[in-house]
Amino acid sequence: MTRAVPGNAILLMYRVYRNVFPAVHNELSYWIERAKLIPDEELRSQALASIEEKTFHCEGGSIYSVLSRGNDKQAIRFIVAYQTISDYLDNLCDRSTSMDPDDFRMLHESMIDALTPGNPLQDYYQYREEQDDGGYLHDLVKTCQQVLSEAEDYHTVKKQAIKLGKLYGDLQVHKHVIENERIPRLQNWFKRYQKEWPELSWYEFSACTGSTLGIFCLVSYTLSGKMDATLSNQIERSYFPYMQGLHILLDYYIDQEEDEKEGDLNFCAYYDHEEEMKNRFRYFVERTHEEIQRLPDAPFHQMIHEGLVGMYLADRKVGKLSNAKSFVKEMLKVSGKKATFFYYNTKMYHKLKPGREI
């Protein structure tokens, strides 16, 4: 049955809480049970931790399933599996027993294979000590491949999806190597793209590659049966770099204190001062707004845009940041009224589910 894409925030949130989130949790319950069967203790621990700590990623990504117009179940199945791969690999690289870029590259080949139905499964752990996951990562990849193989128009978006997937994988390799190699690698990587995106700094470009939203948008529209070459190209332009960049910069913004304590790379740390960061965030908000008006269902994409701002800034971690109050006020003001709606809606959600974090 074809279902209309919600055009206002109340309808969207009703559908999300009533249909989308329960379906996400159902999918995640399966993957949790699957992860519990992983023989290797380290791999099992990281698989379970990645789901427990990053459920919000699957919840947020699965909002795109409403674009599938009745194929929500398949869209959510893909999004949860693909995001679970992403979060699992992030844990394996972040808390790694390895600092080998070949290892990180091989692990992330799984995300390209997941976007390529028919690609043979590979030994993604071949460069690391831990090997035996009982087929967990292969099953995640096969789940993605199965959904995409049944989507008639996937060939129309495959090029764009793989391009975004490869950029994501490149970022994960460069940012997880030994500390003194990270910045030079990221800067050299950006030189290949600087002519195309001269208005971005190397750290902003890196942030733009670190989101899976463009892939979820492409796949969900494909499952709706309304995909063509013009739309696939427009989705790529509308989501990359600005929507994806805004998403990840917000993610880094709320993690600043945590990352400083842990000594982790945080792209917000490379702005010269608070005012520059505020101005650049404002620029990303404005450019995102401009680009998504070119998409069908523009009110939906605008809600995602404003929702990102509202939901991230409502995170409890923001209260620990210096100058957070003025930053939040400015970002909500420039982002639009719905950003404020999502901000207070998310704060209420956190109160009802006190253990949940973004």
JSON list of N, CA, C and O in Angstrom, two decimals, residues 31 34 38-39 125 132-140 142:
[
{"chain": "A", "resi": 31, "resn": "TRP", "atom": "N", "xyz": [19.56, -8.57, 15.60]},
{"chain": "A", "resi": 31, "resn": "TRP", "atom": "CA", "xyz": [21.02, -8.45, 15.48]},
{"chain": "A", "resi": 31, "resn": "TRP", "atom": "C", "xyz": [21.71, -8.57, 16.84]},
{"chain": "A", "resi": 31, "resn": "TRP", "atom": "O", "xyz": [22.84, -9.05, 16.92]},
{"chain": "A", "resi": 34, "resn": "ARG", "atom": "N", "xyz": [21.93, -12.19, 17.39]},
{"chain": "A", "resi": 34, "resn": "ARG", "atom": "CA", "xyz": [22.95, -12.71, 16.46]},
{"chain": "A", "resi": 34, "resn": "ARG", "atom": "C", "xyz": [24.36, -12.39, 16.98]},
{"chain": "A", "resi": 34, "resn": "ARG", "atom": "O", "xyz": [25.25, -13.23, 16.93]},
{"chain": "A", "resi": 38, "resn": "ILE", "atom": "N", "xyz": [28.53, -14.54, 18.58]},
{"chain": "A", "resi": 38, "resn": "ILE", "atom": "CA", "xyz": [29.87, -14.38, 18.02]},
{"chain": "A", "resi": 38, "resn": "ILE", "atom": "C", "xyz": [30.89, -15.09, 18.92]},
{"chain": "A", "resi": 38, "resn": "ILE", "atom": "O", "xyz": [30.98, -14.79, 20.12]},
{"chain": "A", "resi": 39, "resn": "PRO", "atom": "N", "xyz": [31.67, -16.04, 18.39]},
{"chain": "A", "resi": 39, "resn": "PRO", "atom": "CA", "xyz": [32.61, -16.80, 19.22]},
{"chain": "A", "resi": 39, "resn": "PRO", "atom": "C", "xyz": [33.73, -15.95, 19.82]},
{"chain": "A", "resi": 39, "resn": "PRO", "atom": "O", "xyz": [34.08, -16.12, 20.99]},
{"chain": "A", "resi": 125, "resn": "TYR", "atom": "N", "xyz": [38.26, -9.65, 8.02]},
{"chain": "A", "resi": 125, "resn": "TYR", "atom": "CA", "xyz": [39.13, -9.61, 9.20]},
{"chain": "A", "resi": 125, "resn": "TYR", "atom": "C", "xyz": [40.56, -10.06, 8.90]},
{"chain": "A", "resi": 125, "resn": "TYR", "atom": "O", "xyz": [41.34, -10.28, 9.83]},
{"chain": "A", "resi": 132, "resn": "ASP", "atom": "N", "xyz": [37.08, -14.75, 14.23]},
{"chain": "A", "resi": 132, "resn": "ASP", "atom": "CA", "xyz": [35.87, -15.57, 14.20]},
{"chain": "A", "resi": 132, "resn": "ASP", "atom": "C", "xyz": [34.65, -14.82, 14.74]},
{"chain": "A", "resi": 132, "resn": "ASP", "atom": "O", "xyz": [34.44, -14.74, 15.95]},
{"chain": "A", "resi": 133, "resn": "ASP", "atom": "N", "xyz": [33.84, -14.29, 13.83]},
{"chain": "A", "resi": 133, "resn": "ASP", "atom": "CA", "xyz": [32.60, -13.63, 14.27]},
{"chain": "A", "resi": 133, "resn": "ASP", "atom": "C", "xyz": [31.37, -14.50, 14.01]},
{"chain": "A", "resi": 133, "resn": "ASP", "atom": "O", "xyz": [30.23, -14.03, 14.11]},
{"chain": "A", "resi": 134, "resn": "GLY", "atom": "N", "xyz": [31.61, -15.76, 13.64]},
{"chain": "A", "resi": 134, "resn": "GLY", "atom": "CA", "xyz": [30.49, -16.67, 13.41]},
{"chain": "A", "resi": 134, "resn": "GLY", "atom": "C", "xyz": [29.61, -16.27, 12.25]},
{"chain": "A", "resi": 134, "resn": "GLY", "atom": "O", "xyz": [28.43, -16.65, 12.19]},
{"chain": "A", "resi": 135, "resn": "GLY", "atom": "N", "xyz": [30.16, -15.49, 11.32]},
{"chain": "A", "resi": 135, "resn": "GLY", "atom": "CA", "xyz": [29.39, -15.06, 10.14]},
{"chain": "A", "resi": 135, "resn": "GLY", "atom": "C", "xyz": [28.55, -13.81, 10.35]},
{"chain": "A", "resi": 135, "resn": "GLY", "atom": "O", "xyz": [27.74, -13.45, 9.49]},
{"chain": "A", "resi": 136, "resn": "TYR", "atom": "N", "xyz": [28.77, -13.11, 11.48]},
{"chain": "A", "resi": 136, "resn": "TYR", "atom": "CA", "xyz": [27.95, -11.93, 11.82]},
{"chain": "A", "resi": 136, "resn": "TYR", "atom": "C", "xyz": [28.04, -10.83, 10.76]},
{"chain": "A", "resi": 136, "resn": "TYR", "atom": "O", "xyz": [27.02, -10.36, 10.25]},
{"chain": "A", "resi": 137, "resn": "LEU", "atom": "N", "xyz": [29.25, -10.41, 10.41]},
{"chain": "A", "resi": 137, "resn": "LEU", "atom": "CA", "xyz": [29.42, -9.34, 9.43]},
{"chain": "A", "resi": 137, "resn": "LEU", "atom": "C", "xyz": [28.94, -9.78, 8.05]},
{"chain": "A", "resi": 137, "resn": "LEU", "atom": "O", "xyz": [28.30, -9.01, 7.33]},
{"chain": "A", "resi": 138, "resn": "HIS", "atom": "N", "xyz": [29.21, -11.02, 7.68]},
{"chain": "A", "resi": 138, "resn": "HIS", "atom": "CA", "xyz": [28.70, -11.54, 6.41]},
{"chain": "A", "resi": 138, "resn": "HIS", "atom": "C", "xyz": [27.18, -11.49, 6.36]},
{"chain": "A", "resi": 138, "resn": "HIS", "atom": "O", "xyz": [26.59, -11.14, 5.32]},
{"chain": "A", "resi": 139, "resn": "ASP", "atom": "N", "xyz": [26.52, -11.82, 7.46]},
{"chain": "A", "resi": 139, "resn": "ASP", "atom": "CA", "xyz": [25.06, -11.81, 7.48]},
{"chain": "A", "resi": 139, "resn": "ASP", "atom": "C", "xyz": [24.50, -10.39, 7.34]},
{"chain": "A", "resi": 139, "resn": "ASP", "atom": "O", "xyz": [23.49, -10.17, 6.67]},
{"chain": "A", "resi": 140, "resn": "LEU", "atom": "N", "xyz": [25.18, -9.43, 7.96]},
{"chain": "A", "resi": 140, "resn": "LEU", "atom": "CA", "xyz": [24.77, -8.03, 7.80]},
{"chain": "A", "resi": 140, "resn": "LEU", "atom": "C", "xyz": [24.90, -7.59, 6.33]},
{"chain": "A", "resi": 140, "resn": "LEU", "atom": "O", "xyz": [23.99, -6.96, 5.78]},
{"chain": "A", "resi": 142, "resn": "LYS", "atom": "N", "xyz": [24.95, -9.52, 3.64]},
{"chain": "A", "resi": 142, "resn": "LYS", "atom": "CA", "xyz": [23.97, -10.26, 2.82]},
{"chain": "A", "resi": 142, "resn": "LYS", "atom": "C", "xyz": [22.57, -9.69, 2.97]},
{"chain": "A", "resi": 142, "resn": "LYS", "atom": "O", "xyz": [21.80, -9.66, 2.00]}
]
